[in-house]
């Protein structure tokens, strides 16, 4: 092949490359070979993120119908479902920091353990991604959640699966490692649904409750039994069971008024 032909071939290859990316799509940034290739480094800022424009610009809050459907699915009273949300989701009952961005808590200790299991040497990333290994810098990022997202995005640049699975998500703060127990098809599906609406967050929680056999405690209103298994052995010190019982009575009385 002469020089002219080589130049023509290179030009054609370059044009093909431009055409392939003319829609603005960029391949996901994945460092570790076993990372989740379907996910970009930053799910919430790249133009090709998997959620619709509507989802990214609004927050779909829980409705009374959502509570009723979830309660029916578990075979419990709606007042019991509302009580669980009231205690587990906090006083604001919110699942989102901003549209398309569920509340998260990135767990560095768990991320370290997960990285070791996947054969990732994090020592090589301490200088490249210092935000991951530091406390959430609220002053720099403006809020705790913004700081946590900065850490998560940095962790995803190291290994997306390990980062997402070792972050706690949504109004019920379910660990990403539980995605199978929530009925999700993959960690991507789990994050997608968590980022969609509070209704989806509630559905994931319902599936988790069913898969772990926790619904039987809610049916019996065995608040201590539920709290022990969902919140861990420290539930009594935090009075989870008593707070659940109190919230249930409050919602039950409200429902009785409207009968």
Tab-separated table of C-alpha atoms in Angstrom:
chain	number	residue	atom	x	y	z
A	1	UNK	CA	0.000	0.000	0.000
A	2	UNK	CA	1.521	3.340	-1.021
A	3	UNK	CA	1.565	6.467	1.116
A	4	UNK	CA	-1.544	7.955	-0.519
A	5	UNK	CA	-3.572	4.815	0.069
A	6	UNK	CA	-2.422	4.693	3.715
A	7	UNK	CA	-3.566	8.314	4.242
A	8	UNK	CA	-6.963	7.551	2.681
A	9	UNK	CA	-7.383	4.484	4.901
A	10	UNK	CA	-6.540	6.505	8.019
A	11	UNK	CA	-8.999	9.228	7.000
A	12	UNK	CA	-11.805	6.689	6.510
A	13	UNK	CA	-11.078	5.147	9.912
A	14	UNK	CA	-11.142	8.571	11.568
A	15	UNK	CA	-14.461	9.467	9.910
A	16	UNK	CA	-15.940	6.148	11.041
A	17	UNK	CA	-14.858	6.845	14.609
A	18	UNK	CA	-16.458	10.307	14.537
A	19	UNK	CA	-19.699	8.930	13.123
A	20	UNK	CA	-19.873	6.255	15.793
A	21	UNK	CA	-19.782	8.956	18.474
A	22	UNK	CA	-21.790	11.613	16.667
A	23	UNK	CA	-24.682	11.195	19.089
A	24	UNK	CA	-22.467	12.253	21.970
A	25	UNK	CA	-22.250	8.766	23.453
A	26	UNK	CA	-19.071	7.887	25.257
A	27	UNK	CA	-17.937	4.446	26.386
A	28	UNK	CA	-18.145	3.843	30.152
A	29	UNK	CA	-14.974	4.441	32.113
A	30	UNK	CA	-14.065	1.145	33.736
A	31	UNK	CA	-10.730	0.589	35.421
A	32	UNK	CA	-11.002	-2.968	36.685
A	33	UNK	CA	-11.609	-5.630	33.991
A	34	UNK	CA	-14.496	-7.149	35.928
A	35	UNK	CA	-16.285	-3.842	36.467
A	36	UNK	CA	-19.844	-3.278	35.386
A	37	UNK	CA	-19.346	-2.361	31.733
A	38	UNK	CA	-22.889	-1.037	31.343
A	39	UNK	CA	-22.281	1.796	33.781
A	40	UNK	CA	-20.414	5.059	33.116
A	41	UNK	CA	-18.177	6.540	35.786
A	42	UNK	CA	-20.711	9.172	36.806
A	43	UNK	CA	-24.286	7.955	36.451
A	44	UNK	CA	-25.920	11.249	37.310
A	45	UNK	CA	-24.063	13.789	35.166
A	46	UNK	CA	-23.246	12.175	31.820
A	47	UNK	CA	-25.838	12.932	29.090
A	48	UNK	CA	-26.330	9.235	28.336
A	49	UNK	CA	-27.472	8.295	31.842
A	50	UNK	CA	-30.194	5.611	31.767
A	51	UNK	CA	-33.019	7.652	33.274
A	52	UNK	CA	-35.505	9.855	31.471
A	53	UNK	CA	-35.452	13.640	31.527
A	54	UNK	CA	-38.623	13.668	33.634
A	55	UNK	CA	-37.031	11.488	36.302
A	56	UNK	CA	-33.939	13.663	36.396
A	57	UNK	CA	-35.977	16.829	36.939
A	58	UNK	CA	-38.606	15.739	39.438
A	59	UNK	CA	-39.067	13.559	42.497
A	60	UNK	CA	-42.030	11.179	42.590
A	61	UNK	CA	-43.133	11.077	46.226
A	62	UNK	CA	-45.003	8.238	47.900
A	63	UNK	CA	-48.788	8.353	47.740
A	64	UNK	CA	-51.447	6.751	49.932
A	65	UNK	CA	-52.045	4.305	47.092
A	66	UNK	CA	-48.367	3.316	47.197
A	67	UNK	CA	-48.673	2.553	50.904
A	68	UNK	CA	-51.849	0.539	50.384
A	69	UNK	CA	-50.398	-1.516	47.509
A	70	UNK	CA	-47.216	-2.265	49.454
A	71	UNK	CA	-49.242	-3.271	52.527
A	72	UNK	CA	-51.449	-5.568	50.441
A	73	UNK	CA	-48.374	-7.164	48.887
A	74	UNK	CA	-47.021	-7.963	52.348
A	75	UNK	CA	-50.413	-8.895	53.769
A	76	UNK	CA	-50.191	-6.271	56.511
A	77	UNK	CA	-52.195	-3.227	57.577
A	78	UNK	CA	-51.562	0.034	55.754
A	79	UNK	CA	-50.919	1.628	59.148
A	80	UNK	CA	-48.126	-0.880	59.746
A	81	UNK	CA	-46.573	-0.067	56.370
A	82	UNK	CA	-46.711	3.653	57.104
A	83	UNK	CA	-45.152	3.054	60.509
A	84	UNK	CA	-42.174	1.243	59.006
A	85	UNK	CA	-41.626	4.034	56.470
A	86	UNK	CA	-41.973	6.677	59.186
A	87	UNK	CA	-39.251	5.118	61.319
A	88	UNK	CA	-36.888	3.727	58.697
A	89	UNK	CA	-37.060	6.676	56.295
A	90	UNK	CA	-36.630	9.339	58.964
A	91	UNK	CA	-38.806	12.294	59.869
A	92	UNK	CA	-38.842	13.723	56.339
A	93	UNK	CA	-39.884	10.403	54.756
A	94	UNK	CA	-37.738	11.294	51.771
A	95	UNK	CA	-35.743	9.007	49.526
A	96	UNK	CA	-33.962	11.595	47.368
A	97	UNK	CA	-31.282	14.213	47.811
A	98	UNK	CA	-32.151	15.739	44.416
A	99	UNK	CA	-34.087	14.624	41.320
A	100	UNK	CA	-32.567	11.400	40.044
A	101	UNK	CA	-30.234	11.202	43.036
A	102	UNK	CA	-31.396	8.902	45.835
A	103	UNK	CA	-30.074	9.428	49.337
A	104	UNK	CA	-26.851	7.454	49.684
A	105	UNK	CA	-24.215	6.523	52.216
A	106	UNK	CA	-20.947	5.279	50.744
A	107	UNK	CA	-19.291	2.864	53.198
A	108	UNK	CA	-15.506	3.045	52.898
A	109	UNK	CA	-14.816	0.104	55.236
A	110	UNK	CA	-17.103	-2.145	53.195
A	111	UNK	CA	-15.629	-0.810	49.957
A	112	UNK	CA	-12.167	-1.804	51.184
A	113	UNK	CA	-13.349	-5.330	52.007
A	114	UNK	CA	-15.121	-5.634	48.671
A	115	UNK	CA	-12.037	-4.458	46.802
A	116	UNK	CA	-9.873	-7.057	48.542
A	117	UNK	CA	-12.295	-9.805	47.540
A	118	UNK	CA	-12.060	-8.670	43.909
A	119	UNK	CA	-8.264	-8.523	44.018
A	120	UNK	CA	-8.062	-4.744	43.726
A	121	UNK	CA	-5.078	-3.020	45.341
A	122	UNK	CA	-6.516	0.247	46.640
A	123	UNK	CA	-3.074	1.520	47.622
A	124	UNK	CA	-2.500	2.387	43.972
A	125	UNK	CA	-5.535	4.713	43.988
A	126	UNK	CA	-5.043	6.774	47.163
A	127	UNK	CA	-3.402	9.625	45.232
A	128	UNK	CA	-5.555	9.287	42.108
A	129	UNK	CA	-8.858	9.293	44.018
A	130	UNK	CA	-8.165	10.939	47.417
A	131	UNK	CA	-11.830	11.920	47.836
A	132	UNK	CA	-12.756	8.237	48.264
A	133	UNK	CA	-10.484	7.756	51.268
A	134	UNK	CA	-11.348	10.989	53.089
A	135	UNK	CA	-14.295	11.956	55.263
A	136	UNK	CA	-17.192	13.587	53.380
A	137	UNK	CA	-16.029	17.157	52.725
A	138	UNK	CA	-19.231	19.140	53.277
A	139	UNK	CA	-17.447	22.488	53.066
A	140	UNK	CA	-16.027	21.699	49.634
A	141	UNK	CA	-19.140	20.111	48.102
A	142	UNK	CA	-21.877	22.099	49.844
A	143	UNK	CA	-23.764	19.287	51.567
A	144	UNK	CA	-23.266	15.855	53.061
A	145	UNK	CA	-25.051	14.141	50.180
A	146	UNK	CA	-23.056	16.019	47.533
A	147	UNK	CA	-19.872	14.980	49.337
A	148	UNK	CA	-21.020	11.365	49.434
A	149	UNK	CA	-21.741	11.420	45.705
A	150	UNK	CA	-18.240	12.746	45.095
A	151	UNK	CA	-16.837	9.791	47.046
A	152	UNK	CA	-19.077	7.332	45.194
A	153	UNK	CA	-18.088	8.722	41.805
A	154	UNK	CA	-14.428	8.441	42.761
A	155	UNK	CA	-14.953	4.875	43.945
A	156	UNK	CA	-16.701	4.013	40.678
A	157	UNK	CA	-13.626	5.175	38.781
A	158	UNK	CA	-11.750	2.451	40.678
A	159	UNK	CA	-14.364	-0.301	40.351
A	160	UNK	CA	-18.026	0.371	39.653
A	161	UNK	CA	-19.471	-2.874	41.004
A	162	UNK	CA	-17.592	-2.668	44.304
A	163	UNK	CA	-18.577	0.999	44.696
A	164	UNK	CA	-22.285	0.518	44.019
A	165	UNK	CA	-22.646	-2.664	46.048
A	166	UNK	CA	-21.027	-1.083	49.110
A	167	UNK	CA	-23.219	1.994	49.166
A	168	UNK	CA	-26.518	2.243	51.044
A	169	UNK	CA	-29.443	3.531	48.994
A	170	UNK	CA	-32.726	5.384	49.288
A	171	UNK	CA	-35.217	5.990	52.038
A	172	UNK	CA	-34.611	2.543	53.554
A	173	UNK	CA	-30.808	2.680	53.198
A	174	UNK	CA	-30.571	-0.770	51.638
A	175	UNK	CA	-27.042	-1.919	50.866
A	176	UNK	CA	-26.349	-2.406	47.171
A	177	UNK	CA	-24.990	-5.890	47.970
A	178	UNK	CA	-28.621	-6.855	48.689
A	179	UNK	CA	-29.768	-6.261	45.105
A	180	UNK	CA	-30.687	-9.926	44.574
A	181	UNK	CA	-32.720	-10.018	47.793
A	182	UNK	CA	-34.634	-6.971	46.519
A	183	UNK	CA	-35.705	-8.769	43.368
A	184	UNK	CA	-33.458	-6.702	41.094
A	185	UNK	CA	-32.006	-8.257	37.951
A	186	UNK	CA	-28.566	-6.740	38.529
A	187	UNK	CA	-26.830	-4.012	40.500
A	188	UNK	CA	-27.526	-1.730	37.532
A	189	UNK	CA	-31.239	-2.537	37.734
A	190	UNK	CA	-31.149	-1.943	41.500
A	191	UNK	CA	-29.519	1.492	41.137
A	192	UNK	CA	-31.783	2.363	38.207
A	193	UNK	CA	-34.902	1.657	40.254
A	194	UNK	CA	-33.539	3.359	43.366
A	195	UNK	CA	-32.970	6.455	41.238
A	196	UNK	CA	-36.402	6.336	39.629
A	197	UNK	CA	-38.950	7.156	42.351
A	198	UNK	CA	-39.856	6.616	45.973
A	199	UNK	CA	-42.426	4.104	44.768
A	200	UNK	CA	-39.628	1.958	43.321
A	201	UNK	CA	-37.626	2.334	46.523
A	202	UNK	CA	-40.644	1.065	48.468
A	203	UNK	CA	-41.070	-1.857	46.058
A	204	UNK	CA	-37.433	-2.865	46.489
A	205	UNK	CA	-37.888	-2.707	50.252
A	206	UNK	CA	-41.039	-4.854	50.075
A	207	UNK	CA	-39.186	-7.489	48.065
A	208	UNK	CA	-36.357	-7.433	50.596
A	209	UNK	CA	-38.791	-7.878	53.479
A	210	UNK	CA	-40.432	-10.836	51.735
A	211	UNK	CA	-37.158	-12.502	50.774
A	212	UNK	CA	-35.953	-12.306	54.382
A	213	UNK	CA	-39.225	-13.498	55.901
A	214	UNK	CA	-39.694	-10.262	57.822
A	215	UNK	CA	-43.312	-9.831	56.751
A	216	UNK	CA	-44.471	-12.361	59.352
A	217	UNK	CA	-43.289	-10.079	62.141
A	218	UNK	CA	-45.159	-7.122	60.666
A	219	UNK	CA	-48.312	-9.219	60.313
A	220	UNK	CA	-48.139	-10.104	64.019
A	221	UNK	CA	-47.072	-6.548	64.903
A	222	UNK	CA	-44.032	-8.064	66.540
A	223	UNK	CA	-42.103	-4.827	66.351
A	224	UNK	CA	-39.145	-6.128	68.349
A	225	UNK	CA	-38.878	-9.195	66.104
A	226	UNK	CA	-38.856	-7.036	62.992
A	227	UNK	CA	-36.465	-4.416	64.395
A	228	UNK	CA	-34.014	-7.041	65.663
A	229	UNK	CA	-33.695	-8.567	62.204
A	230	UNK	CA	-33.787	-5.378	60.152
A	231	UNK	CA	-31.865	-2.973	62.384
A	232	UNK	CA	-29.511	-5.384	64.129
A	233	UNK	CA	-28.823	-6.144	67.800
A	234	UNK	CA	-28.625	-2.460	68.719
A	235	UNK	CA	-32.315	-1.912	67.928
A	236	UNK	CA	-33.345	-1.823	71.605
A	237	UNK	CA	-30.919	0.956	72.526
A	238	UNK	CA	-32.297	3.040	69.685
A	239	UNK	CA	-35.861	2.118	70.694
A	240	UNK	CA	-36.739	1.068	67.159
A	241	UNK	CA	-39.430	-1.355	68.331
A	242	UNK	CA	-41.098	1.182	70.592
A	243	UNK	CA	-40.987	3.866	67.947
A	244	UNK	CA	-42.528	1.471	65.423
A	245	UNK	CA	-45.319	0.594	67.851
A	246	UNK	CA	-46.012	4.265	68.550
A	247	UNK	CA	-46.050	5.178	64.851
A	248	UNK	CA	-48.419	2.284	64.102
A	249	UNK	CA	-50.896	3.441	66.732
A	250	UNK	CA	-50.771	6.972	65.360
A	251	UNK	CA	-51.486	5.869	61.790
A	252	UNK	CA	-54.126	3.360	62.896
A	253	UNK	CA	-56.043	6.092	64.694
A	254	UNK	CA	-55.793	8.358	61.650
A	255	UNK	CA	-57.227	5.630	59.442
A	256	UNK	CA	-60.055	4.967	61.915
A	257	UNK	CA	-61.059	8.618	61.675
A	258	UNK	CA	-61.513	8.328	57.930
A	259	UNK	CA	-63.598	5.159	57.993
